[in-house]
């Protein structure tokens, strides 16, 4: 997953260099996979694992397929606010768009996530954290309370990055989440 040619891994490295909490530990677990004997030019997909997140409809790997979700909009008092997830299900862009068009053609008054049937208003790709981190955070804030649940962070990172989902969960559980979650919820 890149933005304007800038890799998410590079962004995470920059954040770790700036001393932002939790990035150093997350990177350590990711970079551990590199090993000393891997030639980056011959094997550029060094982080790809067999257990990466997939679109639940077509089974394509999500991080290469523009992770997309069904969303609603936070009420901003005078109109439509920022988009936010309605559930933790991500799809490839093609499948989400097809589901949206299918529901639209049936003249449904309200759209639904095809997995859990949570009500939605729209389908949108996951915002790029390298372009607009605030929008990315708001997109994941299900309740609109300025907080993201740990499971939502895990599901989102799994959809965005070519990493083993179990290793990510272990890394977050062991040390990273405690640094990010200052309220200890």
mmCIF file with all atom_site columns, C-alpha atoms in Angstrom:
data_model
loop_
_atom_site.group_PDB
_atom_site.id
_atom_site.type_symbol
_atom_site.label_atom_id
_atom_site.label_alt_id
_atom_site.label_comp_id
_atom_site.label_asym_id
_atom_site.label_entity_id
_atom_site.label_seq_id
_atom_site.pdbx_PDB_ins_code
_atom_site.Cartn_x
_atom_site.Cartn_y
_atom_site.Cartn_z
_atom_site.occupancy
_atom_site.B_iso_or_equiv
_atom_site.pdbx_formal_charge
_atom_site.auth_seq_id
_atom_site.auth_comp_id
_atom_site.auth_asym_id
_atom_site.auth_atom_id
_atom_site.pdbx_PDB_model_num
ATOM 1   C CA . UNK A 1 1   ? 0.000   0.000   0.000  1.00 0.00 ? 1   UNK A CA 1
ATOM 2   C CA . UNK A 1 2   ? 1.533   3.226   -1.123 1.00 0.00 ? 2   UNK A CA 1
ATOM 3   C CA . UNK A 1 3   ? 0.481   6.789   -1.556 1.00 0.00 ? 3   UNK A CA 1
ATOM 4   C CA . UNK A 1 4   ? 2.097   8.926   -4.173 1.00 0.00 ? 4   UNK A CA 1
ATOM 5   C CA . UNK A 1 5   ? 4.982   6.453   -4.300 1.00 0.00 ? 5   UNK A CA 1
ATOM 6   C CA . UNK A 1 6   ? 5.477   6.668   -0.527 1.00 0.00 ? 6   UNK A CA 1
ATOM 7   C CA . UNK A 1 7   ? 5.273   3.376   1.317  1.00 0.00 ? 7   UNK A CA 1
ATOM 8   C CA . UNK A 1 8   ? 3.351   2.890   4.557  1.00 0.00 ? 8   UNK A CA 1
ATOM 9   C CA . UNK A 1 9   ? 6.392   1.106   5.925  1.00 0.00 ? 9   UNK A CA 1
ATOM 10  C CA . UNK A 1 10  ? 8.467   4.235   5.243  1.00 0.00 ? 10  UNK A CA 1
ATOM 11  C CA . UNK A 1 11  ? 5.867   6.366   7.033  1.00 0.00 ? 11  UNK A CA 1
ATOM 12  C CA . UNK A 1 12  ? 5.991   4.035   10.043 1.00 0.00 ? 12  UNK A CA 1
ATOM 13  C CA . UNK A 1 13  ? 9.798   4.239   10.051 1.00 0.00 ? 13  UNK A CA 1
ATOM 14  C CA . UNK A 1 14  ? 9.636   8.033   10.016 1.00 0.00 ? 14  UNK A CA 1
ATOM 15  C CA . UNK A 1 15  ? 7.150   8.027   12.914 1.00 0.00 ? 15  UNK A CA 1
ATOM 16  C CA . UNK A 1 16  ? 9.409   5.702   14.902 1.00 0.00 ? 16  UNK A CA 1
ATOM 17  C CA . UNK A 1 17  ? 12.387  7.976   14.213 1.00 0.00 ? 17  UNK A CA 1
ATOM 18  C CA . UNK A 1 18  ? 10.379  10.919  15.544 1.00 0.00 ? 18  UNK A CA 1
ATOM 19  C CA . UNK A 1 19  ? 9.766   8.995   18.763 1.00 0.00 ? 19  UNK A CA 1
ATOM 20  C CA . UNK A 1 20  ? 6.015   8.487   18.301 1.00 0.00 ? 20  UNK A CA 1
ATOM 21  C CA . UNK A 1 21  ? 4.842   5.871   20.767 1.00 0.00 ? 21  UNK A CA 1
ATOM 22  C CA . UNK A 1 22  ? 4.323   2.296   19.596 1.00 0.00 ? 22  UNK A CA 1
ATOM 23  C CA . UNK A 1 23  ? 5.797   2.555   16.108 1.00 0.00 ? 23  UNK A CA 1
ATOM 24  C CA . UNK A 1 24  ? 9.237   1.260   17.088 1.00 0.00 ? 24  UNK A CA 1
ATOM 25  C CA . UNK A 1 25  ? 7.804   -1.977  18.545 1.00 0.00 ? 25  UNK A CA 1
ATOM 26  C CA . UNK A 1 26  ? 5.455   -2.531  15.609 1.00 0.00 ? 26  UNK A CA 1
ATOM 27  C CA . UNK A 1 27  ? 8.306   -2.016  13.170 1.00 0.00 ? 27  UNK A CA 1
ATOM 28  C CA . UNK A 1 28  ? 10.556  -4.378  15.107 1.00 0.00 ? 28  UNK A CA 1
ATOM 29  C CA . UNK A 1 29  ? 8.112   -7.228  14.608 1.00 0.00 ? 29  UNK A CA 1
ATOM 30  C CA . UNK A 1 30  ? 7.639   -6.375  10.924 1.00 0.00 ? 30  UNK A CA 1
ATOM 31  C CA . UNK A 1 31  ? 11.316  -5.916  10.174 1.00 0.00 ? 31  UNK A CA 1
ATOM 32  C CA . UNK A 1 32  ? 12.171  -9.140  11.992 1.00 0.00 ? 32  UNK A CA 1
ATOM 33  C CA . UNK A 1 33  ? 10.696  -10.887 8.968  1.00 0.00 ? 33  UNK A CA 1
ATOM 34  C CA . UNK A 1 34  ? 13.328  -9.385  6.692  1.00 0.00 ? 34  UNK A CA 1
ATOM 35  C CA . UNK A 1 35  ? 16.211  -11.472 7.908  1.00 0.00 ? 35  UNK A CA 1
ATOM 36  C CA . UNK A 1 36  ? 19.791  -10.902 6.808  1.00 0.00 ? 36  UNK A CA 1
ATOM 37  C CA . UNK A 1 37  ? 19.805  -13.131 3.757  1.00 0.00 ? 37  UNK A CA 1
ATOM 38  C CA . UNK A 1 38  ? 16.906  -11.658 1.750  1.00 0.00 ? 38  UNK A CA 1
ATOM 39  C CA . UNK A 1 39  ? 17.820  -9.670  -1.357 1.00 0.00 ? 39  UNK A CA 1
ATOM 40  C CA . UNK A 1 40  ? 15.322  -6.782  -1.486 1.00 0.00 ? 40  UNK A CA 1
ATOM 41  C CA . UNK A 1 41  ? 15.692  -6.462  -5.257 1.00 0.00 ? 41  UNK A CA 1
ATOM 42  C CA . UNK A 1 42  ? 14.965  -10.115 -5.951 1.00 0.00 ? 42  UNK A CA 1
ATOM 43  C CA . UNK A 1 43  ? 12.236  -10.538 -3.300 1.00 0.00 ? 43  UNK A CA 1
ATOM 44  C CA . UNK A 1 44  ? 10.484  -7.167  -2.940 1.00 0.00 ? 44  UNK A CA 1
ATOM 45  C CA . UNK A 1 45  ? 7.433   -8.696  -1.239 1.00 0.00 ? 45  UNK A CA 1
ATOM 46  C CA . UNK A 1 46  ? 9.382   -9.676  1.850  1.00 0.00 ? 46  UNK A CA 1
ATOM 47  C CA . UNK A 1 47  ? 6.507   -9.047  4.265  1.00 0.00 ? 47  UNK A CA 1
ATOM 48  C CA . UNK A 1 48  ? 3.867   -10.995 2.370  1.00 0.00 ? 48  UNK A CA 1
ATOM 49  C CA . UNK A 1 49  ? 2.623   -13.925 4.368  1.00 0.00 ? 49  UNK A CA 1
ATOM 50  C CA . UNK A 1 50  ? 0.105   -16.633 3.666  1.00 0.00 ? 50  UNK A CA 1
ATOM 51  C CA . UNK A 1 51  ? -2.164  -15.320 6.411  1.00 0.00 ? 51  UNK A CA 1
ATOM 52  C CA . UNK A 1 52  ? -2.860  -11.846 5.012  1.00 0.00 ? 52  UNK A CA 1
ATOM 53  C CA . UNK A 1 53  ? -6.406  -10.452 5.097  1.00 0.00 ? 53  UNK A CA 1
ATOM 54  C CA . UNK A 1 54  ? -8.654  -11.276 2.148  1.00 0.00 ? 54  UNK A CA 1
ATOM 55  C CA . UNK A 1 55  ? -11.861 -9.908  0.677  1.00 0.00 ? 55  UNK A CA 1
ATOM 56  C CA . UNK A 1 56  ? -14.608 -12.133 2.147  1.00 0.00 ? 56  UNK A CA 1
ATOM 57  C CA . UNK A 1 57  ? -16.395 -12.225 -1.234 1.00 0.00 ? 57  UNK A CA 1
ATOM 58  C CA . UNK A 1 58  ? -13.713 -12.915 -3.869 1.00 0.00 ? 58  UNK A CA 1
ATOM 59  C CA . UNK A 1 59  ? -10.866 -13.988 -1.531 1.00 0.00 ? 59  UNK A CA 1
ATOM 60  C CA . UNK A 1 60  ? -8.392  -11.562 -3.144 1.00 0.00 ? 60  UNK A CA 1
ATOM 61  C CA . UNK A 1 61  ? -5.671  -10.186 -0.893 1.00 0.00 ? 61  UNK A CA 1
ATOM 62  C CA . UNK A 1 62  ? -6.963  -6.871  0.489  1.00 0.00 ? 62  UNK A CA 1
ATOM 63  C CA . UNK A 1 63  ? -3.797  -4.807  0.750  1.00 0.00 ? 63  UNK A CA 1
ATOM 64  C CA . UNK A 1 64  ? -3.378  -4.917  -3.049 1.00 0.00 ? 64  UNK A CA 1
ATOM 65  C CA . UNK A 1 65  ? -7.064  -4.374  -3.815 1.00 0.00 ? 65  UNK A CA 1
ATOM 66  C CA . UNK A 1 66  ? -7.965  -0.968  -2.299 1.00 0.00 ? 66  UNK A CA 1
ATOM 67  C CA . UNK A 1 67  ? -9.588  -1.957  1.029  1.00 0.00 ? 67  UNK A CA 1
ATOM 68  C CA . UNK A 1 68  ? -13.142 -0.610  0.982  1.00 0.00 ? 68  UNK A CA 1
ATOM 69  C CA . UNK A 1 69  ? -15.964 -0.601  3.530  1.00 0.00 ? 69  UNK A CA 1
ATOM 70  C CA . UNK A 1 70  ? -19.606 0.255   3.964  1.00 0.00 ? 70  UNK A CA 1
ATOM 71  C CA . UNK A 1 71  ? -19.872 3.532   5.884  1.00 0.00 ? 71  UNK A CA 1
ATOM 72  C CA . UNK A 1 72  ? -22.216 5.978   7.530  1.00 0.00 ? 72  UNK A CA 1
ATOM 73  C CA . UNK A 1 73  ? -21.682 9.660   8.282  1.00 0.00 ? 73  UNK A CA 1
ATOM 74  C CA . UNK A 1 74  ? -21.233 11.233  11.688 1.00 0.00 ? 74  UNK A CA 1
ATOM 75  C CA . UNK A 1 75  ? -23.843 13.863  12.445 1.00 0.00 ? 75  UNK A CA 1
ATOM 76  C CA . UNK A 1 76  ? -22.036 17.175  12.564 1.00 0.00 ? 76  UNK A CA 1
ATOM 77  C CA . UNK A 1 77  ? -24.994 19.158  13.896 1.00 0.00 ? 77  UNK A CA 1
ATOM 78  C CA . UNK A 1 78  ? -25.897 20.892  10.657 1.00 0.00 ? 78  UNK A CA 1
ATOM 79  C CA . UNK A 1 79  ? -25.498 18.191  8.078  1.00 0.00 ? 79  UNK A CA 1
ATOM 80  C CA . UNK A 1 80  ? -23.400 15.280  6.946  1.00 0.00 ? 80  UNK A CA 1
ATOM 81  C CA . UNK A 1 81  ? -20.168 14.822  8.848  1.00 0.00 ? 81  UNK A CA 1
ATOM 82  C CA . UNK A 1 82  ? -17.150 12.626  8.268  1.00 0.00 ? 82  UNK A CA 1
ATOM 83  C CA . UNK A 1 83  ? -17.559 9.085   6.965  1.00 0.00 ? 83  UNK A CA 1
ATOM 84  C CA . UNK A 1 84  ? -16.965 6.287   9.454  1.00 0.00 ? 84  UNK A CA 1
ATOM 85  C CA . UNK A 1 85  ? -17.105 2.523   9.412  1.00 0.00 ? 85  UNK A CA 1
ATOM 86  C CA . UNK A 1 86  ? -20.293 0.795   10.444 1.00 0.00 ? 86  UNK A CA 1
ATOM 87  C CA . UNK A 1 87  ? -18.539 -2.510  11.155 1.00 0.00 ? 87  UNK A CA 1
ATOM 88  C CA . UNK A 1 88  ? -15.124 -4.120  10.832 1.00 0.00 ? 88  UNK A CA 1
ATOM 89  C CA . UNK A 1 89  ? -15.649 -5.758  7.451  1.00 0.00 ? 89  UNK A CA 1
ATOM 90  C CA . UNK A 1 90  ? -13.382 -4.726  4.580  1.00 0.00 ? 90  UNK A CA 1
ATOM 91  C CA . UNK A 1 91  ? -13.817 -5.731  0.951  1.00 0.00 ? 91  UNK A CA 1
ATOM 92  C CA . UNK A 1 92  ? -11.840 -5.221  -2.220 1.00 0.00 ? 92  UNK A CA 1
ATOM 93  C CA . UNK A 1 93  ? -13.041 -2.135  -4.076 1.00 0.00 ? 93  UNK A CA 1
ATOM 94  C CA . UNK A 1 94  ? -14.618 -4.148  -6.917 1.00 0.00 ? 94  UNK A CA 1
ATOM 95  C CA . UNK A 1 95  ? -16.696 -6.405  -4.658 1.00 0.00 ? 95  UNK A CA 1
ATOM 96  C CA . UNK A 1 96  ? -17.843 -3.541  -2.414 1.00 0.00 ? 96  UNK A CA 1
ATOM 97  C CA . UNK A 1 97  ? -18.875 -1.508  -5.458 1.00 0.00 ? 97  UNK A CA 1
ATOM 98  C CA . UNK A 1 98  ? -20.741 -4.454  -6.956 1.00 0.00 ? 98  UNK A CA 1
ATOM 99  C CA . UNK A 1 99  ? -22.589 -5.079  -3.683 1.00 0.00 ? 99  UNK A CA 1
ATOM 100 C CA . UNK A 1 100 ? -23.481 -1.392  -3.432 1.00 0.00 ? 100 UNK A CA 1
ATOM 101 C CA . UNK A 1 101 ? -24.776 -1.280  -7.026 1.00 0.00 ? 101 UNK A CA 1
ATOM 102 C CA . UNK A 1 102 ? -26.737 -4.498  -6.512 1.00 0.00 ? 102 UNK A CA 1
ATOM 103 C CA . UNK A 1 103 ? -28.460 -3.067  -3.422 1.00 0.00 ? 103 UNK A CA 1
ATOM 104 C CA . UNK A 1 104 ? -29.023 0.243   -5.213 1.00 0.00 ? 104 UNK A CA 1
ATOM 105 C CA . UNK A 1 105 ? -30.674 -1.522  -8.174 1.00 0.00 ? 105 UNK A CA 1
ATOM 106 C CA . UNK A 1 106 ? -33.107 -3.177  -5.745 1.00 0.00 ? 106 UNK A CA 1
ATOM 107 C CA . UNK A 1 107 ? -34.259 0.301   -4.657 1.00 0.00 ? 107 UNK A CA 1
ATOM 108 C CA . UNK A 1 108 ? -33.262 -0.335  -1.068 1.00 0.00 ? 108 UNK A CA 1
ATOM 109 C CA . UNK A 1 109 ? -33.840 2.686   1.133  1.00 0.00 ? 109 UNK A CA 1
ATOM 110 C CA . UNK A 1 110 ? -30.798 1.743   3.184  1.00 0.00 ? 110 UNK A CA 1
ATOM 111 C CA . UNK A 1 111 ? -27.655 -0.144  2.253  1.00 0.00 ? 111 UNK A CA 1
ATOM 112 C CA . UNK A 1 112 ? -26.170 -2.925  4.358  1.00 0.00 ? 112 UNK A CA 1
ATOM 113 C CA . UNK A 1 113 ? -22.854 -4.620  4.914  1.00 0.00 ? 113 UNK A CA 1
ATOM 114 C CA . UNK A 1 114 ? -23.202 -7.927  3.016  1.00 0.00 ? 114 UNK A CA 1
ATOM 115 C CA . UNK A 1 115 ? -21.612 -9.829  5.913  1.00 0.00 ? 115 UNK A CA 1
ATOM 116 C CA . UNK A 1 116 ? -23.302 -8.531  9.084  1.00 0.00 ? 116 UNK A CA 1
ATOM 117 C CA . UNK A 1 117 ? -26.208 -6.509  7.599  1.00 0.00 ? 117 UNK A CA 1
ATOM 118 C CA . UNK A 1 118 ? -25.259 -3.375  9.572  1.00 0.00 ? 118 UNK A CA 1
ATOM 119 C CA . UNK A 1 119 ? -27.030 -0.362  8.011  1.00 0.00 ? 119 UNK A CA 1
ATOM 120 C CA . UNK A 1 120 ? -24.854 1.899   5.840  1.00 0.00 ? 120 UNK A CA 1
ATOM 121 C CA . UNK A 1 121 ? -25.208 4.979   3.661  1.00 0.00 ? 121 UNK A CA 1
ATOM 122 C CA . UNK A 1 122 ? -22.291 4.608   1.252  1.00 0.00 ? 122 UNK A CA 1
ATOM 123 C CA . UNK A 1 123 ? -19.268 2.568   0.193  1.00 0.00 ? 123 UNK A CA 1
ATOM 124 C CA . UNK A 1 124 ? -15.845 4.169   0.487  1.00 0.00 ? 124 UNK A CA 1
ATOM 125 C CA . UNK A 1 125 ? -12.208 3.116   0.237  1.00 0.00 ? 125 UNK A CA 1
ATOM 126 C CA . UNK A 1 126 ? -10.169 3.252   3.416  1.00 0.00 ? 126 UNK A CA 1
ATOM 127 C CA . UNK A 1 127 ? -8.566  6.714   3.596  1.00 0.00 ? 127 UNK A CA 1
ATOM 128 C CA . UNK A 1 128 ? -4.815  6.798   3.097  1.00 0.00 ? 128 UNK A CA 1
ATOM 129 C CA . UNK A 1 129 ? -3.129  7.318   6.466  1.00 0.00 ? 129 UNK A CA 1
ATOM 130 C CA . UNK A 1 130 ? -0.106  8.905   4.768  1.00 0.00 ? 130 UNK A CA 1
ATOM 131 C CA . UNK A 1 131 ? -2.252  11.608  3.152  1.00 0.00 ? 131 UNK A CA 1
ATOM 132 C CA . UNK A 1 132 ? -4.741  12.401  5.921  1.00 0.00 ? 132 UNK A CA 1
ATOM 133 C CA . UNK A 1 133 ? -4.133  10.657  9.278  1.00 0.00 ? 133 UNK A CA 1
ATOM 134 C CA . UNK A 1 134 ? -6.984  12.546  10.967 1.00 0.00 ? 134 UNK A CA 1
ATOM 135 C CA . UNK A 1 135 ? -9.532  11.347  8.378  1.00 0.00 ? 135 UNK A CA 1
ATOM 136 C CA . UNK A 1 136 ? -8.148  7.810   8.717  1.00 0.00 ? 136 UNK A CA 1
ATOM 137 C CA . UNK A 1 137 ? -8.686  7.959   12.499 1.00 0.00 ? 137 UNK A CA 1
ATOM 138 C CA . UNK A 1 138 ? -12.207 9.413   12.137 1.00 0.00 ? 138 UNK A CA 1
ATOM 139 C CA . UNK A 1 139 ? -13.035 6.753   9.548  1.00 0.00 ? 139 UNK A CA 1
ATOM 140 C CA . UNK A 1 140 ? -12.224 4.029   12.119 1.00 0.00 ? 140 UNK A CA 1
ATOM 141 C CA . UNK A 1 141 ? -13.995 5.736   15.047 1.00 0.00 ? 141 UNK A CA 1
ATOM 142 C CA . UNK A 1 142 ? -17.228 3.711   15.038 1.00 0.00 ? 142 UNK A CA 1
ATOM 143 C CA . UNK A 1 143 ? -18.894 5.590   17.883 1.00 0.00 ? 143 UNK A CA 1
ATOM 144 C CA . UNK A 1 144 ? -17.617 9.082   17.012 1.00 0.00 ? 144 UNK A CA 1
ATOM 145 C CA . UNK A 1 145 ? -16.078 9.456   20.474 1.00 0.00 ? 145 UNK A CA 1
ATOM 146 C CA . UNK A 1 146 ? -12.474 10.079  19.457 1.00 0.00 ? 146 UNK A CA 1
ATOM 147 C CA . UNK A 1 147 ? -11.430 6.474   20.129 1.00 0.00 ? 147 UNK A CA 1
ATOM 148 C CA . UNK A 1 148 ? -10.619 3.407   18.082 1.00 0.00 ? 148 UNK A CA 1
ATOM 149 C CA . UNK A 1 149 ? -10.994 -0.071  19.519 1.00 0.00 ? 149 UNK A CA 1
ATOM 150 C CA . UNK A 1 150 ? -7.980  -2.374  19.393 1.00 0.00 ? 150 UNK A CA 1
ATOM 151 C CA . UNK A 1 151 ? -9.758  -4.943  17.236 1.00 0.00 ? 151 UNK A CA 1
ATOM 152 C CA . UNK A 1 152 ? -10.621 -2.228  14.683 1.00 0.00 ? 152 UNK A CA 1
ATOM 153 C CA . UNK A 1 153 ? -6.975  -1.141  14.500 1.00 0.00 ? 153 UNK A CA 1
ATOM 154 C CA . UNK A 1 154 ? -5.909  -4.756  13.958 1.00 0.00 ? 154 UNK A CA 1
ATOM 155 C CA . UNK A 1 155 ? -8.523  -5.399  11.262 1.00 0.00 ? 155 UNK A CA 1
ATOM 156 C CA . UNK A 1 156 ? -7.613  -2.178  9.466  1.00 0.00 ? 156 UNK A CA 1
ATOM 157 C CA . UNK A 1 157 ? -3.857  -2.778  9.551  1.00 0.00 ? 157 UNK A CA 1
ATOM 158 C CA . UNK A 1 158 ? -4.455  -6.320  8.324  1.00 0.00 ? 158 UNK A CA 1
ATOM 159 C CA . UNK A 1 159 ? -6.395  -4.924  5.354  1.00 0.00 ? 159 UNK A CA 1
ATOM 160 C CA . UNK A 1 160 ? -3.763  -2.257  4.606  1.00 0.00 ? 160 UNK A CA 1
ATOM 161 C CA . UNK A 1 161 ? -0.474  -4.112  4.997  1.00 0.00 ? 161 UNK A CA 1
ATOM 162 C CA . UNK A 1 162 ? 1.002   -7.359  3.659  1.00 0.00 ? 162 UNK A CA 1
ATOM 163 C CA . UNK A 1 163 ? 1.601   -8.873  7.076  1.00 0.00 ? 163 UNK A CA 1
ATOM 164 C CA . UNK A 1 164 ? 0.679   -12.055 8.850  1.00 0.00 ? 164 UNK A CA 1
ATOM 165 C CA . UNK A 1 165 ? -2.473  -11.344 10.833 1.00 0.00 ? 165 UNK A CA 1
ATOM 166 C CA . UNK A 1 166 ? -1.531  -13.563 13.775 1.00 0.00 ? 166 UNK A CA 1
ATOM 167 C CA . UNK A 1 167 ? 1.905   -11.963 14.109 1.00 0.00 ? 167 UNK A CA 1
ATOM 168 C CA . UNK A 1 168 ? 0.312   -8.505  14.055 1.00 0.00 ? 168 UNK A CA 1
ATOM 169 C CA . UNK A 1 169 ? -2.138  -9.451  16.802 1.00 0.00 ? 169 UNK A CA 1
ATOM 170 C CA . UNK A 1 170 ? 0.704   -10.881 18.903 1.00 0.00 ? 170 UNK A CA 1
ATOM 171 C CA . UNK A 1 171 ? 2.862   -7.758  18.445 1.00 0.00 ? 171 UNK A CA 1
ATOM 172 C CA . UNK A 1 172 ? 0.013   -5.467  19.451 1.00 0.00 ? 172 UNK A CA 1
ATOM 173 C CA . UNK A 1 173 ? -0.919  -7.643  22.405 1.00 0.00 ? 173 UNK A CA 1
ATOM 174 C CA . UNK A 1 174 ? 2.604   -7.938  23.747 1.00 0.00 ? 174 UNK A CA 1
ATOM 175 C CA . UNK A 1 175 ? 3.614   -4.288  23.940 1.00 0.00 ? 175 UNK A CA 1
ATOM 176 C CA . UNK A 1 176 ? 2.432   -1.853  21.297 1.00 0.00 ? 176 UNK A CA 1
ATOM 177 C CA . UNK A 1 177 ? -1.198  -1.453  22.344 1.00 0.00 ? 177 UNK A CA 1
ATOM 178 C CA . UNK A 1 178 ? -0.308  -0.627  25.944 1.00 0.00 ? 178 UNK A CA 1
ATOM 179 C CA . UNK A 1 179 ? 1.705   2.348   24.686 1.00 0.00 ? 179 UNK A CA 1
ATOM 180 C CA . UNK A 1 180 ? -1.038  3.571   22.358 1.00 0.00 ? 180 UNK A CA 1
ATOM 181 C CA . UNK A 1 181 ? -3.901  3.086   24.818 1.00 0.00 ? 181 UNK A CA 1
ATOM 182 C CA . UNK A 1 182 ? -3.095  5.622   27.506 1.00 0.00 ? 182 UNK A CA 1
ATOM 183 C CA . UNK A 1 183 ? -6.530  5.187   29.121 1.00 0.00 ? 183 UNK A CA 1
ATOM 184 C CA . UNK A 1 184 ? -5.912  1.399   29.416 1.00 0.00 ? 184 UNK A CA 1
ATOM 185 C CA . UNK A 1 185 ? -9.377  0.436   28.111 1.00 0.00 ? 185 UNK A CA 1
#
